[in-house]
Amino acid sequence: TVVPVYDEEGIFRGIVGNIRDLTSLNELRKELSLITAKYTEEKTKHEEINKELELQRQNNLVLREKLNALMNSLDDDVGLLDNSKYSMKLTELAYRISNVDSTILITGESGVGKDVFCRLVHKLYNKNKPYIKISCGAIPENLMESELFGYEPGAFTGASKSGKKGVFETAKDGIVFLDEVGELTPALQVKLLTVLQDRKFYRIGGTNEVKAEAKIISATNRNLKEDVEKGLFRRDLYYRLNVIPVYIPPLRERKEDIIPLANNYLYKLNKKNNTNVRIKFDVQ
């Protein structure tokens, strides 16, 4: 930086020069530019996050209104409680997955309501479409295959002359609920895996392909992951069934539902028996 110097009469006398190393200044400018760019980027991200949160909040409000309407419109046989936080959570989950084509695996102890959840998904999916439940542990092994896949006329001794449609064929594009799926034999596990992979099957004794269009929901009270490690259940079938896992906790893990459940059953019994019994709860 050069500055000219003049005397009192205005005569030029020389210059004053200032020499400075700009390396440090350029580094500071570069660092400042990086900080400014990073600040702008973070500010933009923050604004986008706020927009997403606001959109999610609005969507949640709309979803909550829909869920409240659904809870009021569901039939009594679904077995849900409109004053239960757990039932609302269950309804929200069922609502979110009802229109998803992926398979669903419901786990939980006996009696927690796995069938209730499946029927709820069906009503939200389309209550006018078929809903077929089959217990994989209650049907003998030699009959299970024909129940699932059906058979052609005269396919085996004692077979109907007109043949029979299996569960997957009868359900069409509705829902097939495979309860106690952990009880399937290894041979049937292979056949079920083929249905899930290819979305088609053959009747027993048949040669024509039949499309498997139904939404498949399975349930079990067993720990299938442990069964896989022990070699009791096929690993590939487990992951095919467990695309959307749903765990339903027992009542002891959601004690806040005890009073609503008791009042609900008491209401039904009073209505059935024309009584007016009440329960006094001493909550501590």
mmCIF file of C-alpha atoms in Angstrom:
data_model
loop_
_atom_site.group_PDB
_atom_site.id
_atom_site.type_symbol
_atom_site.label_atom_id
_atom_site.label_comp_id
_atom_site.label_asym_id
_atom_site.label_seq_id
_atom_site.Cartn_x
_atom_site.Cartn_y
_atom_site.Cartn_z
ATOM 1 C CA THR A 1 0.000 0.000 0.000
ATOM 2 C CA VAL A 2 1.636 3.309 -1.151
ATOM 3 C CA VAL A 3 0.683 6.771 0.159
ATOM 4 C CA PRO A 4 2.198 9.957 -1.382
ATOM 5 C CA VAL A 5 3.668 12.595 0.989
ATOM 6 C CA TYR A 6 3.507 16.394 0.298
ATOM 7 C CA ASP A 7 4.966 19.325 2.248
ATOM 8 C CA GLU A 8 3.059 22.384 3.422
ATOM 9 C CA GLU A 9 3.505 24.031 0.048
ATOM 10 C CA GLY A 10 2.095 21.028 -1.746
ATOM 11 C CA ILE A 11 5.374 19.865 -3.166
ATOM 12 C CA PHE A 12 5.703 16.093 -3.514
ATOM 13 C CA ARG A 13 8.382 14.812 -1.171
ATOM 14 C CA GLY A 14 8.089 11.054 -1.392
ATOM 15 C CA ILE A 15 5.945 8.062 -0.493
ATOM 16 C CA VAL A 16 5.227 5.901 2.484
ATOM 17 C CA GLY A 17 4.949 2.258 1.568
ATOM 18 C CA ASN A 18 3.346 -0.447 3.693
ATOM 19 C CA ILE A 19 4.257 -4.027 2.792
ATOM 20 C CA ARG A 20 2.143 -6.818 4.305
ATOM 21 C CA ASP A 21 2.120 -10.574 3.888
ATOM 22 C CA LEU A 22 -1.432 -11.422 2.672
ATOM 23 C CA THR A 23 -1.136 -15.154 3.313
ATOM 24 C CA SER A 24 -2.749 -15.003 6.752
ATOM 25 C CA LEU A 25 -5.413 -12.566 5.496
ATOM 26 C CA ASN A 26 -6.318 -14.844 2.579
ATOM 27 C CA GLU A 27 -6.528 -17.827 4.953
ATOM 28 C CA LEU A 28 -8.869 -15.868 7.207
ATOM 29 C CA ARG A 29 -11.009 -14.897 4.222
ATOM 30 C CA LYS A 30 -11.126 -18.516 3.066
ATOM 31 C CA GLU A 31 -12.055 -19.733 6.522
ATOM 32 C CA LEU A 32 -14.743 -17.054 6.773
ATOM 33 C CA SER A 33 -16.164 -18.105 3.398
ATOM 34 C CA LEU A 34 -16.299 -21.745 4.528
ATOM 35 C CA ILE A 35 -18.010 -20.788 7.772
ATOM 36 C CA THR A 36 -20.523 -18.647 5.875
ATOM 37 C CA ALA A 37 -21.239 -21.462 3.425
ATOM 38 C CA LYS A 38 -21.657 -23.984 6.224
ATOM 39 C CA TYR A 39 -23.948 -21.614 8.118
ATOM 40 C CA THR A 40 -26.099 -21.120 5.009
ATOM 41 C CA GLU A 41 -26.270 -24.887 4.462
ATOM 42 C CA GLU A 42 -27.257 -25.593 8.080
ATOM 43 C CA LYS A 43 -29.824 -22.794 7.999
ATOM 44 C CA THR A 44 -31.377 -24.271 4.845
ATOM 45 C CA LYS A 45 -31.467 -27.741 6.423
ATOM 46 C CA HIS A 46 -33.053 -26.311 9.561
ATOM 47 C CA GLU A 47 -35.739 -24.562 7.528
ATOM 48 C CA GLU A 48 -36.443 -27.782 5.583
ATOM 49 C CA ILE A 49 -36.668 -29.767 8.829
ATOM 50 C CA ASN A 50 -39.113 -27.231 10.238
ATOM 51 C CA LYS A 51 -41.212 -27.499 7.089
ATOM 52 C CA GLU A 52 -41.194 -31.315 7.317
ATOM 53 C CA LEU A 53 -42.111 -31.201 11.013
ATOM 54 C CA GLU A 54 -44.980 -28.839 10.324
ATOM 55 C CA LEU A 55 -46.173 -31.035 7.458
ATOM 56 C CA GLN A 56 -45.902 -34.099 9.680
ATOM 57 C CA ARG A 57 -47.822 -32.324 12.437
ATOM 58 C CA GLN A 58 -50.609 -31.462 10.014
ATOM 59 C CA ASN A 59 -50.638 -35.018 8.657
ATOM 60 C CA ASN A 60 -50.813 -36.384 12.205
ATOM 61 C CA LEU A 61 -53.802 -34.174 12.937
ATOM 62 C CA VAL A 62 -55.560 -35.433 9.814
ATOM 63 C CA LEU A 63 -54.612 -39.018 10.674
ATOM 64 C CA ARG A 64 -55.868 -38.581 14.246
ATOM 65 C CA GLU A 65 -59.222 -37.355 12.951
ATOM 66 C CA LYS A 66 -59.422 -40.332 10.584
ATOM 67 C CA LEU A 67 -58.527 -42.743 13.388
ATOM 68 C CA ASN A 68 -61.167 -41.282 15.677
ATOM 69 C CA ALA A 69 -63.726 -41.686 12.911
ATOM 70 C CA LEU A 70 -62.545 -45.264 12.297
ATOM 71 C CA MET A 71 -62.774 -46.154 15.978
ATOM 72 C CA ASN A 72 -66.365 -44.903 16.026
ATOM 73 C CA SER A 73 -67.311 -46.764 12.858
ATOM 74 C CA LEU A 74 -65.708 -50.149 13.588
ATOM 75 C CA ASP A 75 -67.993 -53.034 14.465
ATOM 76 C CA ASP A 76 -68.091 -54.282 18.056
ATOM 77 C CA ASP A 77 -66.620 -57.629 17.020
ATOM 78 C CA VAL A 78 -63.266 -56.005 16.330
ATOM 79 C CA GLY A 79 -62.768 -55.816 20.069
ATOM 80 C CA LEU A 80 -61.034 -52.437 20.345
ATOM 81 C CA LEU A 81 -61.638 -49.775 22.967
ATOM 82 C CA ASP A 82 -62.231 -46.186 21.948
ATOM 83 C CA ASN A 83 -60.901 -44.947 25.302
ATOM 84 C CA SER A 84 -57.684 -46.961 25.208
ATOM 85 C CA LYS A 85 -54.361 -45.436 24.165
ATOM 86 C CA TYR A 86 -53.171 -48.888 23.149
ATOM 87 C CA SER A 87 -56.205 -49.476 20.929
ATOM 88 C CA MET A 88 -55.633 -46.116 19.252
ATOM 89 C CA LYS A 89 -51.970 -46.992 18.689
ATOM 90 C CA LEU A 90 -52.977 -50.389 17.321
ATOM 91 C CA THR A 91 -55.529 -48.793 15.015
ATOM 92 C CA GLU A 92 -52.964 -46.300 13.740
ATOM 93 C CA LEU A 93 -50.502 -49.104 12.979
ATOM 94 C CA ALA A 94 -53.177 -51.169 11.238
ATOM 95 C CA TYR A 95 -54.239 -48.127 9.229
ATOM 96 C CA ARG A 96 -50.679 -47.482 8.056
ATOM 97 C CA ILE A 97 -50.038 -51.049 6.907
ATOM 98 C CA SER A 98 -53.508 -52.008 5.673
ATOM 99 C CA ASN A 99 -52.786 -50.960 2.084
ATOM 100 C CA VAL A 100 -49.227 -52.291 1.983
ATOM 101 C CA ASP A 101 -48.762 -55.460 -0.070
ATOM 102 C CA SER A 102 -45.915 -56.797 2.078
ATOM 103 C CA THR A 103 -46.432 -59.777 4.362
ATOM 104 C CA ILE A 104 -47.069 -59.124 8.058
ATOM 105 C CA LEU A 105 -45.906 -61.264 10.979
ATOM 106 C CA ILE A 106 -47.765 -60.715 14.263
ATOM 107 C CA THR A 107 -46.001 -61.996 17.364
ATOM 108 C CA GLY A 108 -47.022 -62.093 20.995
ATOM 109 C CA GLU A 109 -48.195 -64.428 23.715
ATOM 110 C CA SER A 110 -51.429 -66.389 23.463
ATOM 111 C CA GLY A 111 -54.468 -64.231 24.121
ATOM 112 C CA VAL A 112 -52.928 -60.815 23.432
ATOM 113 C CA GLY A 113 -55.186 -60.155 20.436
ATOM 114 C CA LYS A 114 -53.271 -61.191 17.324
ATOM 115 C CA ASP A 115 -56.510 -62.239 15.643
ATOM 116 C CA VAL A 116 -58.100 -58.931 16.691
ATOM 117 C CA PHE A 117 -55.315 -57.002 14.985
ATOM 118 C CA CYS A 118 -55.604 -59.090 11.819
ATOM 119 C CA ARG A 119 -59.373 -58.534 11.608
ATOM 120 C CA LEU A 120 -58.749 -54.840 12.145
ATOM 121 C CA VAL A 121 -56.314 -54.759 9.210
ATOM 122 C CA HIS A 122 -58.930 -56.549 7.116
ATOM 123 C CA LYS A 123 -61.638 -54.014 7.935
ATOM 124 C CA LEU A 124 -59.314 -51.137 7.113
ATOM 125 C CA TYR A 125 -58.021 -52.917 4.002
ATOM 126 C CA ASN A 126 -61.445 -53.740 2.589
ATOM 127 C CA LYS A 127 -64.042 -55.437 4.769
ATOM 128 C CA ASN A 128 -65.981 -56.543 1.682
ATOM 129 C CA LYS A 129 -63.113 -58.726 0.458
ATOM 130 C CA PRO A 130 -62.680 -62.301 1.733
ATOM 131 C CA TYR A 131 -61.001 -62.901 5.074
ATOM 132 C CA ILE A 132 -59.956 -66.489 5.733
ATOM 133 C CA LYS A 133 -58.279 -67.649 8.910
ATOM 134 C CA ILE A 134 -56.623 -71.038 9.180
ATOM 135 C CA SER A 135 -54.900 -72.455 12.234
ATOM 136 C CA CYS A 136 -51.702 -74.176 11.179
ATOM 137 C CA GLY A 137 -51.507 -76.065 14.472
ATOM 138 C CA ALA A 138 -55.083 -77.348 14.639
ATOM 139 C CA ILE A 139 -55.244 -79.215 11.311
ATOM 140 C CA PRO A 140 -53.508 -82.598 10.864
ATOM 141 C CA GLU A 141 -50.424 -82.570 8.659
ATOM 142 C CA ASN A 142 -51.953 -84.845 6.022
ATOM 143 C CA LEU A 143 -54.900 -82.448 5.552
ATOM 144 C CA MET A 144 -53.069 -79.143 5.845
ATOM 145 C CA GLU A 145 -51.720 -79.138 2.297
ATOM 146 C CA SER A 146 -55.151 -79.693 0.761
ATOM 147 C CA GLU A 147 -56.622 -76.980 3.000
ATOM 148 C CA LEU A 148 -54.014 -74.481 1.852
ATOM 149 C CA PHE A 149 -53.742 -75.330 -1.834
ATOM 150 C CA GLY A 150 -56.850 -77.378 -2.653
ATOM 151 C CA TYR A 151 -56.921 -80.436 -4.894
ATOM 152 C CA GLU A 152 -58.178 -81.667 -8.249
ATOM 153 C CA PRO A 153 -60.993 -84.248 -8.565
ATOM 154 C CA GLY A 154 -59.743 -87.724 -7.608
ATOM 155 C CA ALA A 155 -56.310 -86.427 -6.613
ATOM 156 C CA PHE A 156 -56.141 -88.938 -3.755
ATOM 157 C CA THR A 157 -58.242 -91.569 -2.015
ATOM 158 C CA GLY A 158 -61.295 -89.933 -0.461
ATOM 159 C CA ALA A 159 -60.968 -86.735 -2.492
ATOM 160 C CA SER A 160 -64.154 -85.057 -3.622
ATOM 161 C CA LYS A 161 -65.168 -85.817 -7.200
ATOM 162 C CA SER A 162 -65.608 -82.108 -7.832
ATOM 163 C CA GLY A 163 -62.262 -81.162 -6.335
ATOM 164 C CA LYS A 164 -61.771 -78.374 -3.806
ATOM 165 C CA LYS A 165 -60.396 -74.860 -3.693
ATOM 166 C CA GLY A 166 -57.733 -74.157 -1.100
ATOM 167 C CA VAL A 167 -57.457 -71.204 1.247
ATOM 168 C CA PHE A 168 -55.237 -69.150 -1.066
ATOM 169 C CA GLU A 169 -57.568 -69.662 -4.021
ATOM 170 C CA THR A 170 -60.750 -68.987 -2.041
ATOM 171 C CA ALA A 171 -59.359 -65.781 -0.541
ATOM 172 C CA LYS A 172 -58.818 -64.286 -4.002
ATOM 173 C CA ASP A 173 -57.474 -60.751 -3.389
ATOM 174 C CA GLY A 174 -58.592 -60.641 0.231
ATOM 175 C CA ILE A 175 -56.616 -61.652 3.315
ATOM 176 C CA VAL A 176 -55.293 -65.049 4.409
ATOM 177 C CA PHE A 177 -54.494 -65.221 8.121
ATOM 178 C CA LEU A 178 -52.086 -68.059 8.939
ATOM 179 C CA ASP A 179 -52.423 -68.460 12.689
ATOM 180 C CA GLU A 180 -49.785 -70.494 14.556
ATOM 181 C CA VAL A 181 -47.577 -70.424 11.459
ATOM 182 C CA GLY A 182 -44.670 -71.712 13.551
ATOM 183 C CA GLU A 183 -46.359 -75.122 13.700
ATOM 184 C CA LEU A 184 -45.999 -75.781 9.961
ATOM 185 C CA THR A 185 -44.016 -78.882 9.038
ATOM 186 C CA PRO A 186 -40.753 -78.486 7.046
ATOM 187 C CA ALA A 187 -42.452 -79.767 3.885
ATOM 188 C CA LEU A 188 -45.259 -77.220 4.122
ATOM 189 C CA GLN A 189 -42.765 -74.488 4.960
ATOM 190 C CA VAL A 190 -41.138 -75.096 1.583
ATOM 191 C CA LYS A 191 -44.489 -74.938 -0.218
ATOM 192 C CA LEU A 192 -45.473 -71.750 1.587
ATOM 193 C CA LEU A 193 -42.114 -70.196 0.720
ATOM 194 C CA THR A 194 -42.775 -70.975 -2.950
ATOM 195 C CA VAL A 195 -46.147 -69.243 -2.769
ATOM 196 C CA LEU A 196 -44.581 -66.138 -1.211
ATOM 197 C CA GLN A 197 -41.787 -66.033 -3.774
ATOM 198 C CA ASP A 198 -43.686 -66.842 -6.958
ATOM 199 C CA ARG A 199 -47.201 -65.737 -5.930
ATOM 200 C CA LYS A 200 -48.581 -68.859 -7.569
ATOM 201 C CA PHE A 201 -49.162 -72.518 -6.719
ATOM 202 C CA TYR A 202 -50.684 -75.765 -7.966
ATOM 203 C CA ARG A 203 -53.583 -77.720 -6.557
ATOM 204 C CA ILE A 204 -52.741 -81.211 -5.369
ATOM 205 C CA GLY A 205 -52.846 -83.379 -8.486
ATOM 206 C CA GLY A 206 -53.162 -80.331 -10.736
ATOM 207 C CA THR A 207 -50.996 -78.987 -13.539
ATOM 208 C CA ASN A 208 -52.524 -75.535 -13.978
ATOM 209 C CA GLU A 209 -50.994 -72.585 -12.163
ATOM 210 C CA VAL A 210 -53.206 -70.704 -9.724
ATOM 211 C CA LYS A 211 -52.316 -67.136 -8.814
ATOM 212 C CA ALA A 212 -51.956 -66.277 -5.118
ATOM 213 C CA GLU A 213 -53.308 -62.730 -4.970
ATOM 214 C CA ALA A 214 -54.256 -62.609 -1.287
ATOM 215 C CA LYS A 215 -52.534 -60.460 1.318
ATOM 216 C CA ILE A 216 -50.814 -62.866 3.729
ATOM 217 C CA ILE A 217 -50.705 -62.181 7.461
ATOM 218 C CA SER A 218 -49.116 -64.688 9.834
ATOM 219 C CA ALA A 219 -49.135 -64.958 13.594
ATOM 220 C CA THR A 220 -47.284 -67.005 16.181
ATOM 221 C CA ASN A 221 -46.715 -67.149 19.915
ATOM 222 C CA ARG A 222 -43.352 -68.830 19.363
ATOM 223 C CA ASN A 223 -39.985 -67.163 19.052
ATOM 224 C CA LEU A 224 -39.388 -67.926 15.382
ATOM 225 C CA LYS A 225 -35.952 -66.360 15.470
ATOM 226 C CA GLU A 226 -34.855 -68.929 18.051
ATOM 227 C CA ASP A 227 -36.540 -71.679 16.028
ATOM 228 C CA VAL A 228 -34.526 -70.563 12.992
ATOM 229 C CA GLU A 229 -31.288 -70.848 14.963
ATOM 230 C CA LYS A 230 -32.315 -74.317 16.173
ATOM 231 C CA GLY A 231 -33.150 -75.420 12.636
ATOM 232 C CA LEU A 232 -36.859 -75.819 13.395
ATOM 233 C CA PHE A 233 -38.001 -73.101 11.014
ATOM 234 C CA ARG A 234 -36.640 -72.088 7.620
ATOM 235 C CA ARG A 235 -34.587 -68.903 7.716
ATOM 236 C CA ASP A 236 -35.658 -67.781 4.228
ATOM 237 C CA LEU A 237 -39.333 -68.308 5.068
ATOM 238 C CA TYR A 238 -38.937 -66.384 8.322
ATOM 239 C CA TYR A 239 -37.619 -63.325 6.516
ATOM 240 C CA ARG A 240 -40.317 -63.647 3.851
ATOM 241 C CA LEU A 241 -43.023 -63.642 6.525
ATOM 242 C CA ASN A 242 -41.415 -60.998 8.730
ATOM 243 C CA VAL A 243 -41.326 -58.130 6.216
ATOM 244 C CA ILE A 244 -43.543 -56.025 8.510
ATOM 245 C CA PRO A 245 -43.137 -57.206 12.118
ATOM 246 C CA VAL A 246 -45.913 -56.428 14.603
ATOM 247 C CA TYR A 247 -45.445 -57.201 18.294
ATOM 248 C CA ILE A 248 -48.510 -57.111 20.526
ATOM 249 C CA PRO A 249 -47.538 -56.865 24.213
ATOM 250 C CA PRO A 250 -49.404 -58.740 26.955
ATOM 251 C CA LEU A 251 -51.737 -56.874 29.290
ATOM 252 C CA ARG A 252 -49.152 -56.817 32.069
ATOM 253 C CA GLU A 253 -47.037 -54.529 29.893
ATOM 254 C CA ARG A 254 -49.927 -52.109 29.276
ATOM 255 C CA LYS A 255 -51.674 -51.954 32.621
ATOM 256 C CA GLU A 256 -53.390 -48.700 31.707
ATOM 257 C CA ASP A 257 -55.797 -50.802 29.599
ATOM 258 C CA ILE A 258 -57.013 -52.955 32.501
ATOM 259 C CA ILE A 259 -59.764 -50.538 33.584
ATOM 260 C CA PRO A 260 -61.019 -49.802 30.037
ATOM 261 C CA LEU A 261 -61.092 -53.547 29.297
ATOM 262 C CA ALA A 262 -62.971 -54.332 32.500
ATOM 263 C CA ASN A 263 -65.528 -51.585 31.833
ATOM 264 C CA ASN A 264 -65.942 -52.738 28.241
ATOM 265 C CA TYR A 265 -66.689 -56.350 29.174
ATOM 266 C CA LEU A 266 -68.929 -55.212 32.012
ATOM 267 C CA TYR A 267 -70.909 -53.045 29.601
ATOM 268 C CA LYS A 268 -71.411 -55.994 27.237
ATOM 269 C CA LEU A 269 -72.478 -58.309 30.084
ATOM 270 C CA ASN A 270 -74.900 -55.733 31.462
ATOM 271 C CA LYS A 271 -76.391 -55.298 28.014
ATOM 272 C CA LYS A 272 -76.670 -59.058 27.500
ATOM 273 C CA ASN A 273 -78.140 -59.853 30.926
ATOM 274 C CA ASN A 274 -80.147 -56.630 31.323
ATOM 275 C CA THR A 275 -78.292 -55.734 34.503
ATOM 276 C CA ASN A 276 -76.614 -52.608 35.841
ATOM 277 C CA VAL A 277 -73.535 -53.913 37.652
ATOM 278 C CA ARG A 278 -70.698 -51.464 38.297
ATOM 279 C CA ILE A 279 -67.102 -51.892 39.425
ATOM 280 C CA LYS A 280 -65.365 -49.500 41.771
ATOM 281 C CA PHE A 281 -61.652 -49.238 41.016
ATOM 282 C CA ASP A 282 -59.196 -48.273 43.713
ATOM 283 C CA VAL A 283 -56.238 -47.060 41.656
ATOM 284 C CA GLN A 284 -53.047 -46.479 43.646
#
